[in-house]
PDB file of C-alpha atoms in Angstrom:
ATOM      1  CA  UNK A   1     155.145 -50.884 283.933  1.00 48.00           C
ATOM      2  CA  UNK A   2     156.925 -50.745 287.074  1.00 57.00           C
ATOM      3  CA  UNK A   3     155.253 -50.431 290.872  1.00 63.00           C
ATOM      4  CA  UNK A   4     155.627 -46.646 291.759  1.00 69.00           C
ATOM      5  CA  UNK A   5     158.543 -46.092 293.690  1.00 69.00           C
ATOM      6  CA  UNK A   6     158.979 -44.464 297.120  1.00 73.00           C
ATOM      7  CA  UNK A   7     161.729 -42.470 297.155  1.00 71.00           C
ATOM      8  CA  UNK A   8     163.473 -41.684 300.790  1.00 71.00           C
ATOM      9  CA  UNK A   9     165.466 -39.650 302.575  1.00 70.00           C
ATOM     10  CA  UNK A  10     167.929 -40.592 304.481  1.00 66.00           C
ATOM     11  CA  UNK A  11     169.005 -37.801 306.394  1.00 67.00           C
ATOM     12  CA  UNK A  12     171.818 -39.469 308.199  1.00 65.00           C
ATOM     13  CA  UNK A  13     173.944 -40.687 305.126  1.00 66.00           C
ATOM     14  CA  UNK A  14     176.809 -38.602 305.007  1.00 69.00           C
ATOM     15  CA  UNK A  15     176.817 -38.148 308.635  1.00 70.00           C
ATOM     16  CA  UNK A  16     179.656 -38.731 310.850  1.00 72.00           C
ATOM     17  CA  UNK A  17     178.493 -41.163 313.054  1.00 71.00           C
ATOM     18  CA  UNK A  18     177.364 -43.123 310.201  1.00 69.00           C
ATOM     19  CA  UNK A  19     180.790 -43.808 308.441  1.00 69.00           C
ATOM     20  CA  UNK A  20     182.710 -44.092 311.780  1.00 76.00           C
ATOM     21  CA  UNK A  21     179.739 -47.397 312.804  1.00 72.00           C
ATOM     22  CA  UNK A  22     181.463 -49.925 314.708  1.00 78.00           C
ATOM     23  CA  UNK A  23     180.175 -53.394 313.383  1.00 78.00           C
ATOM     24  CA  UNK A  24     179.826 -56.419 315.506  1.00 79.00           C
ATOM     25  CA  UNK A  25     178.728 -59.926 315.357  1.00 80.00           C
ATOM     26  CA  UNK A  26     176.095 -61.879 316.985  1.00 78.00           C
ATOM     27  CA  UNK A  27     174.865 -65.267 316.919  1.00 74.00           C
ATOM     28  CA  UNK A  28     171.516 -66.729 316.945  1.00 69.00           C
ATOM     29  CA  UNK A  29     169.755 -69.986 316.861  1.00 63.00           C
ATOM     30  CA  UNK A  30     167.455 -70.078 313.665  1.00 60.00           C
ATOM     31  CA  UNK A  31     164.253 -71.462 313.465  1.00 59.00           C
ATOM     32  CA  UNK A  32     164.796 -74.782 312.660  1.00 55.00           C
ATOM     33  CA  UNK A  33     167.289 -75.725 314.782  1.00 52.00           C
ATOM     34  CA  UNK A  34     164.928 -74.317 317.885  1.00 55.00           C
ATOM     35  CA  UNK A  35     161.811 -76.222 316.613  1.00 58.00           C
ATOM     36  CA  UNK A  36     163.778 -79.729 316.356  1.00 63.00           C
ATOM     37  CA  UNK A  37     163.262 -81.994 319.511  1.00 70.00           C
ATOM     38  CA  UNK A  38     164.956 -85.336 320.375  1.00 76.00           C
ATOM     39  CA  UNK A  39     163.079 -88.536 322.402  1.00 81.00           C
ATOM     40  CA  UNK A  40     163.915 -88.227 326.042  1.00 83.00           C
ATOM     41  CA  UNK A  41     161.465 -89.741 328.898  1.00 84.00           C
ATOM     42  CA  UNK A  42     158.053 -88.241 328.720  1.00 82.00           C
ATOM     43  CA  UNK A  43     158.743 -87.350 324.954  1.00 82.00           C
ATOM     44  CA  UNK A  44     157.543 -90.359 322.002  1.00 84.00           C
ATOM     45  CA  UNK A  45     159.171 -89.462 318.176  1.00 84.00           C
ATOM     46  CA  UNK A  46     157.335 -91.111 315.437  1.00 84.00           C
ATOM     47  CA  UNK A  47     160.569 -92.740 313.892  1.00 84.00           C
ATOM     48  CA  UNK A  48     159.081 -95.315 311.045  1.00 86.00           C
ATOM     49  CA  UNK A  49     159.640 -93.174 308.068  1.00 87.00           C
ATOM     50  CA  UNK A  50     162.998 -92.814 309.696  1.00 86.00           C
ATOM     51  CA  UNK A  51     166.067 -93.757 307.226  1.00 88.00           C
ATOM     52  CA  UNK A  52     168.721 -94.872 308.120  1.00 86.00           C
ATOM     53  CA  UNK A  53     172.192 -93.995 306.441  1.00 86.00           C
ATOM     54  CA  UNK A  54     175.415 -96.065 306.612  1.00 86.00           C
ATOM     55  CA  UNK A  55     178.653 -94.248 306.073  1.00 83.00           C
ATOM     56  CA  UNK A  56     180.855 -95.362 302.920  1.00 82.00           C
ATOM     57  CA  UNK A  57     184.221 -96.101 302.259  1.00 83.00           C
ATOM     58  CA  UNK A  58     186.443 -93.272 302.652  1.00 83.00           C
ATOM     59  CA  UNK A  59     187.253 -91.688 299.242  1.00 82.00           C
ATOM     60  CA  UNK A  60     190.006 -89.767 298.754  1.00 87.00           C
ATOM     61  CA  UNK A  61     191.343 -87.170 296.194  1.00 88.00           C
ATOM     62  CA  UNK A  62     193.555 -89.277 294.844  1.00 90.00           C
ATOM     63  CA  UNK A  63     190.954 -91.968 294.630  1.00 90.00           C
ATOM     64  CA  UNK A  64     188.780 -89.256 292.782  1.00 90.00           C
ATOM     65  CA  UNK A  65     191.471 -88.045 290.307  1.00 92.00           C
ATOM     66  CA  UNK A  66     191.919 -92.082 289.759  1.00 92.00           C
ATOM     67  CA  UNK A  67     188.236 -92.118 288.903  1.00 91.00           C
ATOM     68  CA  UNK A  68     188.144 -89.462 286.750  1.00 93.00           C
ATOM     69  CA  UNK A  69     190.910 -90.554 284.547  1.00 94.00           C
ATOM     70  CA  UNK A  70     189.992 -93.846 284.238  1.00 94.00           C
ATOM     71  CA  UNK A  71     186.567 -92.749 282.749  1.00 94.00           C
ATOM     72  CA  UNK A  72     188.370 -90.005 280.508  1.00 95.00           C
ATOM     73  CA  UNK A  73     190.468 -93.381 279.127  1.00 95.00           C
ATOM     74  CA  UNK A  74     187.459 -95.303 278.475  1.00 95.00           C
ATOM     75  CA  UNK A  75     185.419 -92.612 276.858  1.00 94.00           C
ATOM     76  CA  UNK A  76     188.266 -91.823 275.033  1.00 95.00           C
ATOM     77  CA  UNK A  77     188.950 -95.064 273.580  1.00 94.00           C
ATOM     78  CA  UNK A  78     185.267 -95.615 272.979  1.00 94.00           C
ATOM     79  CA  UNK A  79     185.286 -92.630 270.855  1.00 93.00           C
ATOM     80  CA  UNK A  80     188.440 -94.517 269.178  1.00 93.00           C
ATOM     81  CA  UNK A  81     186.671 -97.332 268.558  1.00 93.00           C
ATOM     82  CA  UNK A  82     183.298 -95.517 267.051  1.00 93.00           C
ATOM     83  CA  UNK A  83     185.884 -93.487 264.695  1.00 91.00           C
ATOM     84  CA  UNK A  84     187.705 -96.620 264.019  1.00 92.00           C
ATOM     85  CA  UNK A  85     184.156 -98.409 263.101  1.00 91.00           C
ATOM     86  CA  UNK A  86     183.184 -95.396 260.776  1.00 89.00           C
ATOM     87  CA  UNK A  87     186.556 -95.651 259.294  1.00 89.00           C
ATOM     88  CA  UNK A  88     186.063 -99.090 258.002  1.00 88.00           C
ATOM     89  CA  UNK A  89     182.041 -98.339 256.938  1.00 88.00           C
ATOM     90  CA  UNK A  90     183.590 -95.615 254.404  1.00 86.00           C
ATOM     91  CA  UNK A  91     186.016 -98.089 253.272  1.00 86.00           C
ATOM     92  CA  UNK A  92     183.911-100.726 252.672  1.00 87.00           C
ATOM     93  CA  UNK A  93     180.937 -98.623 251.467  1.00 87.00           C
ATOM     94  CA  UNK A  94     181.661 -95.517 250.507  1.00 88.00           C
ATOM     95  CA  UNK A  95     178.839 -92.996 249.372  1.00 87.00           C
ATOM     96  CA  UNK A  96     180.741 -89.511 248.775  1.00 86.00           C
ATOM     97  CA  UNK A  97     182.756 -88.028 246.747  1.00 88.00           C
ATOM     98  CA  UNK A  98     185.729 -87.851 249.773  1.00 89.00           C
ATOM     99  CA  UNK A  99     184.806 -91.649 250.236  1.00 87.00           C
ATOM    100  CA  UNK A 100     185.948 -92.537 247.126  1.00 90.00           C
ATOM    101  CA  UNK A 101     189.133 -89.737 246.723  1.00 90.00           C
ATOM    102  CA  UNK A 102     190.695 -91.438 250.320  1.00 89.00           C
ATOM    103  CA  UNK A 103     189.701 -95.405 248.272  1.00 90.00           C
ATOM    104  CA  UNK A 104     192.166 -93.838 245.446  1.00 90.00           C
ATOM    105  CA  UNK A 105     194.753 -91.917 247.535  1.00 91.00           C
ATOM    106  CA  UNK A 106     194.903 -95.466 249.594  1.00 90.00           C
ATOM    107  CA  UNK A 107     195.461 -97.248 246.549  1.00 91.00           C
ATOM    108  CA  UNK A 108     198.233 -94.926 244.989  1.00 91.00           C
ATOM    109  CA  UNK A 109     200.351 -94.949 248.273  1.00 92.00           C
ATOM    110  CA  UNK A 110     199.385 -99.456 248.132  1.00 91.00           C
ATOM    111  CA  UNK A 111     200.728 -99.109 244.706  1.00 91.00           C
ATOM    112  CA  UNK A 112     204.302 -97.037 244.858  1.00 91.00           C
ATOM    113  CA  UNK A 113     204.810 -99.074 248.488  1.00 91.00           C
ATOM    114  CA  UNK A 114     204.428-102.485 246.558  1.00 90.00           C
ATOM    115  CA  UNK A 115     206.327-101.048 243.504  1.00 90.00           C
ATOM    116  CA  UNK A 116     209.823-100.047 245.862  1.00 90.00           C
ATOM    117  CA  UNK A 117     209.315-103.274 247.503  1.00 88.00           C
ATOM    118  CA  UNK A 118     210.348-105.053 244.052  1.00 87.00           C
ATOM    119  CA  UNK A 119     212.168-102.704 242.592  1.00 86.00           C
ATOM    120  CA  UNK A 120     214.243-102.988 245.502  1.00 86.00           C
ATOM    121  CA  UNK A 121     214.370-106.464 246.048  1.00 84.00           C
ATOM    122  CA  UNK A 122     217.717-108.085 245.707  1.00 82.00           C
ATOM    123  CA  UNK A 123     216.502-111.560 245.733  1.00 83.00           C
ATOM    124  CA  UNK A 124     214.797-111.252 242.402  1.00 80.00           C
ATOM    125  CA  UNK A 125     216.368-110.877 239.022  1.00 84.00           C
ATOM    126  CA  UNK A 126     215.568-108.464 235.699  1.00 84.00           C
ATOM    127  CA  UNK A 127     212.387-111.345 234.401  1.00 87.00           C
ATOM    128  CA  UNK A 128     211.064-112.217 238.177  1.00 87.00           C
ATOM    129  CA  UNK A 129     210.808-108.202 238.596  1.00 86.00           C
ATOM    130  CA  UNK A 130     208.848-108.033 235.356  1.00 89.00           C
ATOM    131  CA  UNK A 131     206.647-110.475 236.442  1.00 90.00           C
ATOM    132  CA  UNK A 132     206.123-109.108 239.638  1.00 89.00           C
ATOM    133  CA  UNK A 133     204.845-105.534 238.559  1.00 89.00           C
ATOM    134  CA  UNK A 134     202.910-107.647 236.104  1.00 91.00           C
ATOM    135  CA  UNK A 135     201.140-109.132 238.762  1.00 91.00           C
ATOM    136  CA  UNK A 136     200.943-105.953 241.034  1.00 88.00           C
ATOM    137  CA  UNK A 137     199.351-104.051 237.592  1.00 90.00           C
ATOM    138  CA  UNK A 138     196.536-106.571 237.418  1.00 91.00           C
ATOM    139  CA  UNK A 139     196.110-106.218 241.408  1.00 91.00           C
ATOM    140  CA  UNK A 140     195.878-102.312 240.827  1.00 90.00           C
ATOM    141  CA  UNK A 141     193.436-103.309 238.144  1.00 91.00           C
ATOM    142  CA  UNK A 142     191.735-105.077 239.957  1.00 92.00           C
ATOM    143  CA  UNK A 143     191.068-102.848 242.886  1.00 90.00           C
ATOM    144  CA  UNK A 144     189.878 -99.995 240.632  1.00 91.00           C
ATOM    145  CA  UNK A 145     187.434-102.262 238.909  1.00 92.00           C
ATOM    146  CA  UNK A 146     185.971-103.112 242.323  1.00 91.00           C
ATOM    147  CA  UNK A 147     186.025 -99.221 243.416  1.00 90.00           C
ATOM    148  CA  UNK A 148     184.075 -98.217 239.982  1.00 91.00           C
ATOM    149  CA  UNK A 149     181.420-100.867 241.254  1.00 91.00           C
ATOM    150  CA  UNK A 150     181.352 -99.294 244.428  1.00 90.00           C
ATOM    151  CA  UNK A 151     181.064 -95.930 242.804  1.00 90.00           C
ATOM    152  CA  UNK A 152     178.308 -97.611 240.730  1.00 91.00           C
ATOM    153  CA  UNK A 153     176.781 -99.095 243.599  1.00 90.00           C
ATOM    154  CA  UNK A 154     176.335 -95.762 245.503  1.00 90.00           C
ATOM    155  CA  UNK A 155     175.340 -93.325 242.589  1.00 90.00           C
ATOM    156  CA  UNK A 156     171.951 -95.698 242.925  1.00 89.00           C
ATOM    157  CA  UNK A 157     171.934 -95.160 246.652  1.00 88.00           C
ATOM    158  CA  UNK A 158     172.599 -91.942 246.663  1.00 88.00           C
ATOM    159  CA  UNK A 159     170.075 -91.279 243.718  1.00 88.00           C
ATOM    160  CA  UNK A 160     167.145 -93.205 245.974  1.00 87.00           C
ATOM    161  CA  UNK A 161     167.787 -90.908 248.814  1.00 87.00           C
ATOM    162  CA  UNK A 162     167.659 -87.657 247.041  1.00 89.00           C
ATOM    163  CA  UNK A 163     164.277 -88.831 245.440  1.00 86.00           C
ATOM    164  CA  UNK A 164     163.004 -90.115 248.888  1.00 86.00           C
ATOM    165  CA  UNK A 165     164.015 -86.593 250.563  1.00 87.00           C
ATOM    166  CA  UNK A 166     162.201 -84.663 247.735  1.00 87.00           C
ATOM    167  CA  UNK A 167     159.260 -86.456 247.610  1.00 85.00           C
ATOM    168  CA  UNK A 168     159.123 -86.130 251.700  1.00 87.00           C
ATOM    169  CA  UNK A 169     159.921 -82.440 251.461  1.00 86.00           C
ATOM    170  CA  UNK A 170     157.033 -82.166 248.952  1.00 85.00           C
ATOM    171  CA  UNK A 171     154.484 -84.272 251.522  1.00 86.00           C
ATOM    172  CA  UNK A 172     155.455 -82.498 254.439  1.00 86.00           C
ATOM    173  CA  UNK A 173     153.096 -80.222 256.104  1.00 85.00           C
ATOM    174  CA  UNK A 174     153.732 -76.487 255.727  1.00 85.00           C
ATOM    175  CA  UNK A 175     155.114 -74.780 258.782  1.00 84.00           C
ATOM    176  CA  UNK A 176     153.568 -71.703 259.845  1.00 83.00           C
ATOM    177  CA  UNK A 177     155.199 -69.297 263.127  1.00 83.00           C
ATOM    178  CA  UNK A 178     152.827 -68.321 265.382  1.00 83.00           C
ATOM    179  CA  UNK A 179     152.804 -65.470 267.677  1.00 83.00           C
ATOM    180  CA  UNK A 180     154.101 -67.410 270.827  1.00 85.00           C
ATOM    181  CA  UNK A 181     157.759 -68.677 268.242  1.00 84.00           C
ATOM    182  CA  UNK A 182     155.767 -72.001 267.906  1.00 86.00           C
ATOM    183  CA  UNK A 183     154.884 -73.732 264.748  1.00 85.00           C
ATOM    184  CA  UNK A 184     151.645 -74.713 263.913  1.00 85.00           C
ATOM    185  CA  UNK A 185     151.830 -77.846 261.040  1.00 84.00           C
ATOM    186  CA  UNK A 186     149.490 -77.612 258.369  1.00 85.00           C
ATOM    187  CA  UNK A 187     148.312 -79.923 255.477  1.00 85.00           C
ATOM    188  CA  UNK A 188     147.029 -78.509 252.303  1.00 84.00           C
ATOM    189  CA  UNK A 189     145.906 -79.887 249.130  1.00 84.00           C
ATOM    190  CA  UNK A 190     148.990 -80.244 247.588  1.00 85.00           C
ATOM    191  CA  UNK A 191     151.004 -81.760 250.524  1.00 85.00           C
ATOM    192  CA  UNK A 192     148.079 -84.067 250.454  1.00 84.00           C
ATOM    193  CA  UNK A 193     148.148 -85.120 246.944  1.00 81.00           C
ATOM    194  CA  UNK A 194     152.276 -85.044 247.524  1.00 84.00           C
ATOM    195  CA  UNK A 195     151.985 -87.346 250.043  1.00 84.00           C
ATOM    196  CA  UNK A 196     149.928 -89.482 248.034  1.00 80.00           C
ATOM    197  CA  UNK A 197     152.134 -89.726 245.025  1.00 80.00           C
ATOM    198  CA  UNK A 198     154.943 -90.389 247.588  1.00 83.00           C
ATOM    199  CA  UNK A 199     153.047 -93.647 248.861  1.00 80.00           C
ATOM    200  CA  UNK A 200     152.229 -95.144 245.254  1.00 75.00           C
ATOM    201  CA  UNK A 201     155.673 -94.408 244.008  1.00 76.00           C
ATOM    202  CA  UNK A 202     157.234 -96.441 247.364  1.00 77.00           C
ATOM    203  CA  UNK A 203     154.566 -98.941 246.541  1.00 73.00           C
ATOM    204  CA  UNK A 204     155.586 -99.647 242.864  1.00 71.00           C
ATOM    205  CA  UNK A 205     158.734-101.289 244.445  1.00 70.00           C
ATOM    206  CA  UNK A 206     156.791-103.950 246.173  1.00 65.00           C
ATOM    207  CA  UNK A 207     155.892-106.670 243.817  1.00 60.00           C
ATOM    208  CA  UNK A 208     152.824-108.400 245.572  1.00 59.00           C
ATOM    209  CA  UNK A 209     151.164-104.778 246.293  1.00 63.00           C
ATOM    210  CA  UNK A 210     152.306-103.645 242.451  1.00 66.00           C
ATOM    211  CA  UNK A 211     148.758-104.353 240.441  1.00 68.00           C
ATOM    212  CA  UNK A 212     146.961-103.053 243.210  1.00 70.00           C
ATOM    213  CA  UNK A 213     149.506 -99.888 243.202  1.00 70.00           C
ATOM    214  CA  UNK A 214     149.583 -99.731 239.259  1.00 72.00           C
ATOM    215  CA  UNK A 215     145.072 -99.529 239.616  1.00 71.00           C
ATOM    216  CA  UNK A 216     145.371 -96.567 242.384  1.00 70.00           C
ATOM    217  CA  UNK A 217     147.923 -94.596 240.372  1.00 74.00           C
ATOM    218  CA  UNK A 218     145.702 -94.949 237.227  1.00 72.00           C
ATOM    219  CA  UNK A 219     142.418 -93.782 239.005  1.00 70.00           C
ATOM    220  CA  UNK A 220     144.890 -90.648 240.345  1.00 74.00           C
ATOM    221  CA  UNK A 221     146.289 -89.247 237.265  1.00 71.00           C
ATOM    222  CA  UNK A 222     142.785 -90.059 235.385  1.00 70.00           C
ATOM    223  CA  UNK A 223     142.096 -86.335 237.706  1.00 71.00           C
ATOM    224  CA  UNK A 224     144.762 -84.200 235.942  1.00 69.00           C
ATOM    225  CA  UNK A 225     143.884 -84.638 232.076  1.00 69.00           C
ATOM    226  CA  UNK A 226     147.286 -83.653 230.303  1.00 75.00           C
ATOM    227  CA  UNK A 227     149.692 -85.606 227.826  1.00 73.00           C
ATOM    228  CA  UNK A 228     152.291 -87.038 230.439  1.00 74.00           C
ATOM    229  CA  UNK A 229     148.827 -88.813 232.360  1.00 73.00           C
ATOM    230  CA  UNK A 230     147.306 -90.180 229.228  1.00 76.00           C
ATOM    231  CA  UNK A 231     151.019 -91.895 228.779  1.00 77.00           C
ATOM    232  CA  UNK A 232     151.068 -92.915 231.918  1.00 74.00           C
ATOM    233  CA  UNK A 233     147.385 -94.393 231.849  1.00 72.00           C
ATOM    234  CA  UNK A 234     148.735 -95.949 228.517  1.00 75.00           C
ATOM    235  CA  UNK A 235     151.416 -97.559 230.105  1.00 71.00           C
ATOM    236  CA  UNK A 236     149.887 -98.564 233.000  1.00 71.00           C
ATOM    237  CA  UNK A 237     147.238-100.696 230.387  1.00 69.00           C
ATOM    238  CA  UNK A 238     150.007-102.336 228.583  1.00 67.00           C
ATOM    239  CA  UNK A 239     151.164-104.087 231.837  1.00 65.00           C
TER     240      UNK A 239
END
């Protein structure tokens, strides 16, 4: 609630010698300037916490405009350079879908280029032209081949890294708003037991750490009798 107002009259508002004030302007020294003191005889200022500050090169607007386009080009071309990185990254591995389309629109444009270039070559006869888009068809060949094995290469990356995010968006603790629009994190059983199966299904990669992984996951699915634990238990026996 707001503090009870006063309300006041002011009688003189609207009068006349209140819209026909004459302003003027005075100056006074402030405070601070009539509490400072300088040394003079008879007078001893404490100066050792004293700093003393050297004037700088003169710097000019022009100097400053100078400045600030000379960091514009350098951010600029850094921002070149990190594209120009990231460009190369999806060439060389490529993990989506566009990845792969801008690998095959690439290769198409490689291909009719390459395919002008002898057609259009004067230098080569009817058989040497043959032979020539012979060789460029088992260079196209090629290429795809080696895309496809990308392709291959990141379906199993890509497959990893779903698993990984769903098992770590089963573990996580739950999230619960509070009154103040924080969160307060909270475990419960079956983030728990998520988080367990999580860490024996990471550990089943390791090799040295794999018996000892394969005995822990058998004690934990020995607690939830059904017919997908009894063939995992089976399994687990057999190695």
């Amino acid at each position: 609630a707001q503090t009870d107002q006063i309300r006041r009259e002011h009688k003189s508002k609207h009068h006349r010698d209140t819209q026909t004030y004459e302003y003027s302007t005075k100056s006074s020294k402030v405070m601070r300037e009539f509490g400072t003191q300088v040394e003079r005889k008879g007078i001893w200022i404490d100066k050792r916490e004293d700093i003393e500050v050297q004037s700088k090169m003169y710097f000019s607007s022009e100097m400053w405009e100078a400045r600030r386009e000379a960091a514009a080009l350098f951010e600029f071309r850094k921002a070149e350079e990190i594209r120009h990185k990231k460009e190369i990254e999806r060439r060389m591995h490529p993990r989506t879908k566009d990845d792969f389309n801008t690998l095959y629109e690439e290769l198409e444009v490689w291909r009719i280029n390459e395919t002008e270039k002898i057609k259009n070559n004067t230098e080569l006869d009817s058989i040497q032209k043959k032979l020539a888009l012979k060789q460029l068809l088992d260079k196209e060949t090629e290429l795809l081949q080696t895309i496809d094995r990308l392709k291959i290469n990141a379906s199993k990356i890509n497959k990893q890294e779903k698993i990984q995010q769903f098992l770590k968006s089963m573990s996580d603790p739950k999230k619960w708003l509070r009154s103040d629009n924080r969160y307060t994190e909270v475990h419960t059983p079956y983030t728990s037991t998520a988080k367990e199966l999580m860490d024996i299904y990471n550990g089943l990669k390791t090799y040295p750490e794999r018996l000892m992984v394969l005995l822990h996951t058998k004690l934990t699915v020995k607690e939830h009798v059904c017919g997908l634990t009894s063939e995992i238990v089976e399994l687990i026996d057999r190695e």
